[in-house]
């Protein structure tokens, strides 16, 4: 049976268009959202952190129930619902610069994200087959990067006119994207996920328990779970409060403007470029480190530099020195992640690999929810103290990595 003309779009082109638009509209919102929260909505440090905590909780709590739609009814339906909710969240926070409205917006787009999470990759894999999906994912990442850069530049230009403007246009654009997908996105090969394979809250609890059992038996896994938890305790506050500190500085005038919208656009572009270059350098120059059986030394050094970057950022009162410290944190985190992930995977057998990786991610999310609000409360009276505490929380991590030198006697498990 042939599809109607409006439902016969090529799945690969649809997926590329979807990812490019998603990246563009996301960058349009996030490039200046922190500036908007502080300047237009007047959020204080605690409120800034609570915004992030609300988002984390929404994603954590709704990941399972929203997945049922993609498993039982339709990947396409799940994606369309998710993008509508995300667009509504972006639109709400841009139109109503009030704390409660921004919190409600986080719930909307957090729940929306859980509808799209995994459903988009599952959809394209269903439509074109697993053997063709790999190159498509790589190409879509490249298109997404181009969309991010274009969205960042556009956000900066619009932000010079009005800070809420890129947020509201992004929300409207997301809703329009959902309508276009509803009209043109085909779904020929969807099959309901068998009941035994669907994720449920009971399975999440069992995953957590199994991860704990694996962690108890294997020192590397146990220590990486603890390190992930500590990182989460620190990261939520820093990720929300660094922009508050940067806004306290007086920006130099370039091209006749010192508007924060211009400078935060520049900072976002520099951050994207640094992450890209660091990733390329890592792949080019350090393949031995990525495959090293015991990379505890390099990870201890990178985490020590990360601690130094966060603490220096908290203490420095010069704009460019503070930014340099923040970029040290960005670069070291980008370098550490693939080395740490490869190390974790070598110490877990294939049967429990997904379970343990999920466990490490859950530990980080729990750390963010637990650690963010107290540091945000501290930031109300002293922003420097909150940022400094965020760095001090990380100080055990280099020592924990060094403790793992005793794991040299362990034999890596087969994958």
C-alpha positions as semicolon CSV with decimal commas, in nm:
position;residue;x (nm);y (nm);z (nm)
1;X;0,000;0,000;0,000
2;X;0,152;0,334;-0,106
3;X;0,180;0,621;0,137
4;X;0,013;0,958;0,078
5;X;0,253;1,209;-0,078
6;X;0,288;1,405;0,244
7;X;0,384;1,087;0,434
8;X;0,640;0,954;0,184
9;X;0,943;1,166;0,282
10;X;1,275;0,980;0,281
11;X;1,347;0,870;0,642
12;X;1,718;0,958;0,631
13;X;1,653;1,310;0,499
14;X;1,378;1,349;0,757
15;X;1,617;1,242;1,034
16;X;1,887;1,483;0,917
17;X;1,637;1,769;0,895
18;X;1,500;1,685;1,239
19;X;1,846;1,682;1,400
20;X;1,956;2,001;1,229
21;X;1,639;2,185;1,333
22;X;1,658;2,042;1,687
23;X;2,018;2,162;1,726
24;X;1,937;2,506;1,581
25;X;1,636;2,572;1,803
26;X;1,810;2,433;2,113
27;X;2,107;2,665;2,061
28;X;1,864;2,949;2,000
29;X;1,724;2,891;2,349
30;X;2,027;2,789;2,554
31;X;2,289;3,036;2,430
32;X;2,136;3,326;2,625
33;X;1,894;3,154;2,863
34;X;2,122;3,205;3,166
35;X;2,158;3,576;3,086
36;X;1,780;3,598;3,050
37;X;1,723;3,426;3,386
38;X;1,947;3,675;3,563
39;X;1,878;3,998;3,372
40;X;1,509;3,977;3,278
41;X;1,365;3,725;3,524
42;X;1,582;3,841;3,817
43;X;1,659;3,490;3,947
44;X;1,899;3,463;4,240
45;X;2,161;3,182;4,275
46;X;1,928;2,946;4,463
47;X;1,652;2,994;4,206
48;X;1,901;2,937;3,923
49;X;2,003;2,603;4,073
50;X;1,642;2,504;4,145
51;X;1,564;2,554;3,777
52;X;1,825;2,293;3,691
53;X;1,715;2,060;3,971
54;X;1,353;2,075;3,852
55;X;1,465;1,982;3,501
56;X;1,673;1,688;3,631
57;X;1,383;1,558;3,840
58;X;1,136;1,585;3,552
59;X;1,366;1,387;3,324
60;X;1,442;1,129;3,594
61;X;1,079;1,069;3,697
62;X;0,917;1,061;3,353
63;X;1,177;0,861;3,156
64;X;0,993;0,530;3,213
65;X;0,625;0,627;3,166
66;X;0,690;0,833;2,854
67;X;0,889;0,547;2,705
68;X;0,571;0,341;2,702
69;X;0,432;0,558;2,420
70;X;0,733;0,486;2,198
71;X;0,728;0,116;2,285
72;X;0,353;0,050;2,253
73;X;0,200;0,302;2,015
74;X;0,439;0,485;1,785
75;X;0,793;0,623;1,778
76;X;0,669;0,905;1,555
77;X;0,386;0,992;1,794
78;X;0,627;0,998;2,087
79;X;0,866;1,230;1,902
80;X;0,588;1,468;1,795
81;X;0,441;1,487;2,148
82;X;0,786;1,546;2,293
83;X;0,876;1,829;2,057
84;X;0,540;2,002;2,117
85;X;0,603;1,991;2,495
86;X;0,961;2,114;2,455
87;X;0,843;2,399;2,233
88;X;0,572;2,490;2,484
89;X;0,834;2,499;2,761
90;X;1,069;2,720;2,560
91;X;0,780;2,948;2,468
92;X;0,651;2,977;2,826
93;X;0,984;3,077;2,978
94;X;1,042;3,333;2,702
95;X;0,698;3,492;2,737
96;X;0,675;3,495;3,119
97;X;0,998;3,605;3,293
98;X;0,888;3,480;3,637
99;X;1,046;3,212;3,856
100;X;0,737;2,989;3,882
101;X;0,672;3,011;3,508
102;X;1,034;2,915;3,437
103;X;1,003;2,618;3,677
104;X;0,686;2,507;3,496
105;X;0,871;2,545;3,167
106;X;1,145;2,308;3,292
107;X;0,882;2,046;3,374
108;X;0,724;2,083;3,029
109;X;1,042;2,052;2,831
110;X;1,193;1,796;3,067
111;X;0,893;1,568;3,017
112;X;0,904;1,646;2,645
113;X;1,268;1,543;2,629
114;X;1,184;1,204;2,782
115;X;0,930;1,147;2,504
116;X;1,203;1,205;2,242
117;X;1,490;1,036;2,430
118;X;1,577;0,718;2,244
119;X;1,261;0,731;2,032
120;X;1,429;0,919;1,746
121;X;1,720;0,674;1,718
122;X;1,482;0,378;1,752
123;X;1,262;0,524;1,474
124;X;1,540;0,570;1,219
125;X;1,687;0,228;1,303
126;X;1,346;0,067;1,247
127;X;1,301;0,245;0,915
128;X;1,645;0,187;0,755
129;X;1,785;-0,111;0,948
130;X;2,061;-0,136;1,207
131;X;2,331;-0,197;0,944
132;X;2,271;0,146;0,784
133;X;2,214;0,339;1,108
134;X;2,579;0,386;1,214
135;X;2,687;0,619;0,929
136;X;2,356;0,806;0,958
137;X;2,420;0,878;1,327
138;X;2,770;1,009;1,247
139;X;2,638;1,234;0,970
140;X;2,354;1,359;1,190
141;X;2,607;1,462;1,457
142;X;2,787;1,674;1,197
143;X;2,460;1,833;1,087
144;X;2,372;1,893;1,452
145;X;2,702;2,074;1,510
146;X;2,634;2,299;1,211
147;X;2,284;2,366;1,347
148;X;2,428;2,449;1,689
149;X;2,673;2,702;1,545
150;X;2,403;2,863;1,331
151;X;2,161;2,875;1,625
152;X;2,425;3,025;1,854
153;X;2,506;3,306;1,611
154;X;2,136;3,373;1,547
155;X;2,066;3,383;1,921
156;X;2,339;3,643;1,967
157;X;2,200;3,863;1,691
158;X;1,843;3,839;1,821
159;X;1,955;3,884;2,181
160;X;2,099;4,225;2,097
161;X;1,741;4,325;2,014
162;X;1,566;4,148;2,303
163;X;1,677;3,866;2,536
164;X;1,338;3,686;2,533
165;X;1,318;3,699;2,152
166;X;1,540;3,397;2,071
167;X;1,365;3,191;2,342
168;X;1,015;3,263;2,213
169;X;1,113;3,211;1,848
170;X;1,278;2,883;1,945
171;X;0,960;2,765;2,118
172;X;0,745;2,859;1,821
173;X;0,995;2,693;1,588
174;X;0,988;2,368;1,787
175;X;0,609;2,352;1,771
176;X;0,623;2,418;1,395
177;X;0,883;2,140;1,363
178;X;0,645;1,900;1,541
179;X;0,365;1,987;1,299
180;X;0,593;1,932;0,998
181;X;0,706;1,595;1,135
182;X;0,345;1,494;1,202
183;X;0,268;1,563;0,835
184;X;0,578;1,421;0,664
185;X;0,742;1,165;0,895
186;X;0,672;0,812;0,774
187;X;0,664;0,505;1,000
188;X;0,650;0,182;0,801
189;X;0,841;-0,061;1,020
190;X;0,724;0,000;1,375
191;X;0,655;-0,307;1,586
192;X;0,542;-0,299;1,946
193;X;0,813;-0,380;2,197
194;X;0,742;-0,716;2,366
195;X;0,622;-0,679;2,722
196;X;0,927;-0,856;2,863
197;X;1,159;-0,599;2,700
198;X;0,976;-0,283;2,810
199;X;1,137;-0,069;3,076
200;X;0,936;-0,037;3,397
201;X;0,998;0,117;3,736
202;X;1,058;-0,233;3,871
203;X;1,324;-0,289;3,607
204;X;1,486;0,045;3,698
205;X;1,504;-0,067;4,064
206;X;1,643;-0,404;3,959
207;X;1,899;-0,228;3,738
208;X;2,010;-0,017;4,033
209;X;2,038;-0,321;4,260
210;X;2,229;-0,521;4,001
211;X;2,463;-0,227;3,947
212;X;2,531;-0,214;4,321
213;X;2,609;-0,587;4,323
214;X;2,856;-0,547;4,035
215;X;3,013;-0,243;4,205
216;X;3,064;-0,435;4,528
217;X;3,258;-0,707;4,345
218;X;3,475;-0,483;4,123
219;X;3,685;-0,199;4,273
220;X;3,710;0,001;3,949
221;X;3,332;0,001;3,899
222;X;3,268;0,083;4,265
223;X;3,509;0,376;4,260
224;X;3,375;0,515;3,931
225;X;3,020;0,511;4,072
226;X;3,143;0,708;4,376
227;X;3,333;0,950;4,151
228;X;3,021;1,002;3,936
229;X;2,817;1,078;4,249
230;X;3,075;1,333;4,370
231;X;3,087;1,496;4,025
232;X;2,709;1,533;4,032
233;X;2,717;1,690;4,378
234;X;2,942;1,963;4,238
235;X;2,832;2,010;3,878
236;X;2,472;2,128;3,909
237;X;2,568;2,438;4,108
238;X;2,870;2,524;3,894
239;X;2,684;2,475;3,567
240;X;2,415;2,719;3,682
241;X;2,623;2,973;3,873
242;X;2,922;3,035;3,648
243;X;2,709;3,262;3,429
244;X;2,598;3,463;3,735
245;X;2,962;3,539;3,816
246;X;3,052;3,623;3,456
247;X;2,765;3,874;3,444
248;X;2,922;4,059;3,738
249;X;3,220;4,158;3,519
250;X;3,228;4,460;3,290
251;X;3,263;4,335;2,933
252;X;3,494;4,516;2,692
253;X;3,342;4,691;2,394
254;X;3,383;4,515;2,058
255;X;3,226;4,635;1,734
256;X;3,069;4,914;1,937
257;X;2,891;4,687;2,187
258;X;2,961;4,536;2,530
259;X;2,619;4,373;2,553
260;X;2,623;4,041;2,745
261;X;2,417;3,888;2,462
262;X;2,713;3,940;2,229
263;X;2,971;3,809;2,475
264;X;2,775;3,502;2,583
265;X;2,735;3,414;2,216
266;X;3,112;3,439;2,175
267;X;3,165;3,226;2,488
268;X;2,923;2,961;2,359
269;X;3,105;2,946;2,025
270;X;3,444;2,922;2,198
271;X;3,313;2,644;2,423
272;X;3,183;2,448;2,122
273;X;3,512;2,497;1,935
274;X;3,723;2,394;2,236
275;X;3,523;2,076;2,289
276;X;3,550;1,988;1,919
277;X;3,925;2,056;1,895
278;X;3,995;1,874;2,223
279;X;3,802;1,570;2,104
280;X;3,990;1,565;1,772
281;X;4,327;1,602;1,947
282;X;4,240;1,324;2,190
283;X;4,153;1,085;1,909
284;X;4,468;1,181;1,716
285;X;4,736;1,191;1,984
286;X;4,632;0,964;2,271
287;X;4,495;0,632;2,141
288;X;4,722;0,455;2,390
289;X;4,559;0,639;2,678
290;X;4,214;0,546;2,556
291;X;4,307;0,179;2,552
292;X;4,535;0,176;2,857
293;X;4,442;-0,099;3,101
294;X;4,503;0,124;3,405
295;X;4,470;0,496;3,319
296;X;4,440;0,603;3,684
297;X;4,742;0,835;3,657
298;X;4,620;1,044;3,364
299;X;4,267;1,058;3,509
300;X;4,403;1,172;3,846
301;X;4,600;1,449;3,671
302;X;4,304;1,560;3,460
303;X;4,071;1,563;3,761
304;X;4,328;1,762;3,960
305;X;4,340;2,021;3,680
306;X;3,960;2,025;3,678
307;X;3,952;2,093;4,054
308;X;4,208;2,370;4,005
309;X;4,002;2,522;3,723
310;X;3,683;2,536;3,931
311;X;3,857;2,677;4,241
312;X;4,051;2,932;4,037
313;X;3,730;3,041;3,864
314;X;3,567;3,094;4,204
315;X;3,857;3,305;4,336
316;X;3,970;3,508;4,034
317;X;3,836;3,860;3,989
318;X;3,967;3,919;3,637
319;X;3,734;3,835;3,348
320;X;3,984;3,670;3,113
321;X;4,164;3,478;3,388
322;X;3,829;3,350;3,517
323;X;3,729;3,245;3,165
324;X;4,065;3,070;3,118
325;X;4,004;2,875;3,440
326;X;3,655;2,779;3,323
327;X;3,794;2,660;2,989
328;X;4,052;2,447;3,171
329;X;3,756;2,274;3,338
330;X;3,584;2,228;3,001
331;X;3,892;2,083;2,830
332;X;3,984;1,846;3,113
333;X;3,625;1,719;3,138
334;X;3,619;1,658;2,761
335;X;3,949;1,469;2,781
336;X;3,850;1,263;3,086
337;X;3,513;1,137;2,971
338;X;3,617;0,894;2,692
339;X;3,914;0,760;2,892
340;X;3,695;0,699;3,197
341;X;3,418;0,543;2,986
342;X;3,661;0,308;2,811
343;X;3,809;0,205;3,147
344;X;3,465;0,133;3,291
345;X;3,367;-0,077;2,988
346;X;3,681;-0,289;3,016
347;X;3,591;-0,386;3,373
348;X;3,233;-0,493;3,298
349;X;3,126;-0,796;3,100
350;X;2,883;-0,753;2,810
351;X;2,589;-0,904;3,004
352;X;2,591;-0,630;3,269
353;X;2,749;-0,344;3,071
354;X;2,429;-0,146;3,005
355;X;2,320;-0,197;3,365
356;X;2,643;-0,061;3,511
357;X;2,659;0,237;3,273
358;X;2,302;0,323;3,373
359;X;2,403;0,292;3,737
360;X;2,688;0,540;3,692
361;X;2,453;0,786;3,516
362;X;2,193;0,750;3,792
363;X;2,460;0,820;4,057
364;X;2,550;1,145;3,878
365;X;2,183;1,251;3,850
366;X;2,126;1,180;4,220
367;X;2,432;1,386;4,305
368;X;2,301;1,681;4,102
369;X;1,959;1,673;4,269
370;X;2,106;1,639;4,619
371;X;2,399;1,878;4,585
372;X;2,253;2,159;4,376
373;X;1,998;2,324;4,609
374;X;2,227;2,352;4,919
375;X;2,501;2,517;4,712
376;X;2,242;2,743;4,551
377;X;2,127;2,848;4,897
378;X;2,489;2,928;4,989
379;X;2,517;3,130;4,668
380;X;2,238;3,360;4,784
381;X;2,469;3,508;5,048
382;X;2,806;3,447;4,879
383;X;2,843;3,343;4,516
384;X;3,219;3,300;4,559
385;X;3,167;3,061;4,852
386;X;2,917;2,848;4,656
387;X;3,152;2,820;4,357
388;X;3,449;2,750;4,585
389;X;3,252;2,478;4,764
390;X;3,166;2,330;4,424
391;X;3,539;2,297;4,356
392;X;3,626;2,166;4,702
393;X;3,365;1,890;4,669
394;X;3,569;1,760;4,375
395;X;3,899;1,739;4,568
396;X;3,863;1,369;4,670
397;X;3,839;1,260;4,305
398;X;4,214;1,273;4,217
399;X;4,291;1,072;4,533
400;X;4,020;0,819;4,448
401;X;4,172;0,767;4,103
402;X;4,517;0,719;4,259
403;X;4,376;0,461;4,498
404;X;4,279;0,254;4,197
405;X;4,646;0,185;4,120
406;X;4,598;-0,123;4,336
407;X;4,358;-0,255;4,069
408;X;4,656;-0,322;3,839
409;X;4,643;-0,680;3,956
410;X;4,290;-0,717;3,816
411;X;4,244;-0,887;3,484
412;X;4,019;-0,700;3,242
413;X;3,699;-0,880;3,167
414;X;3,617;-0,989;2,814
415;X;3,358;-0,786;2,633
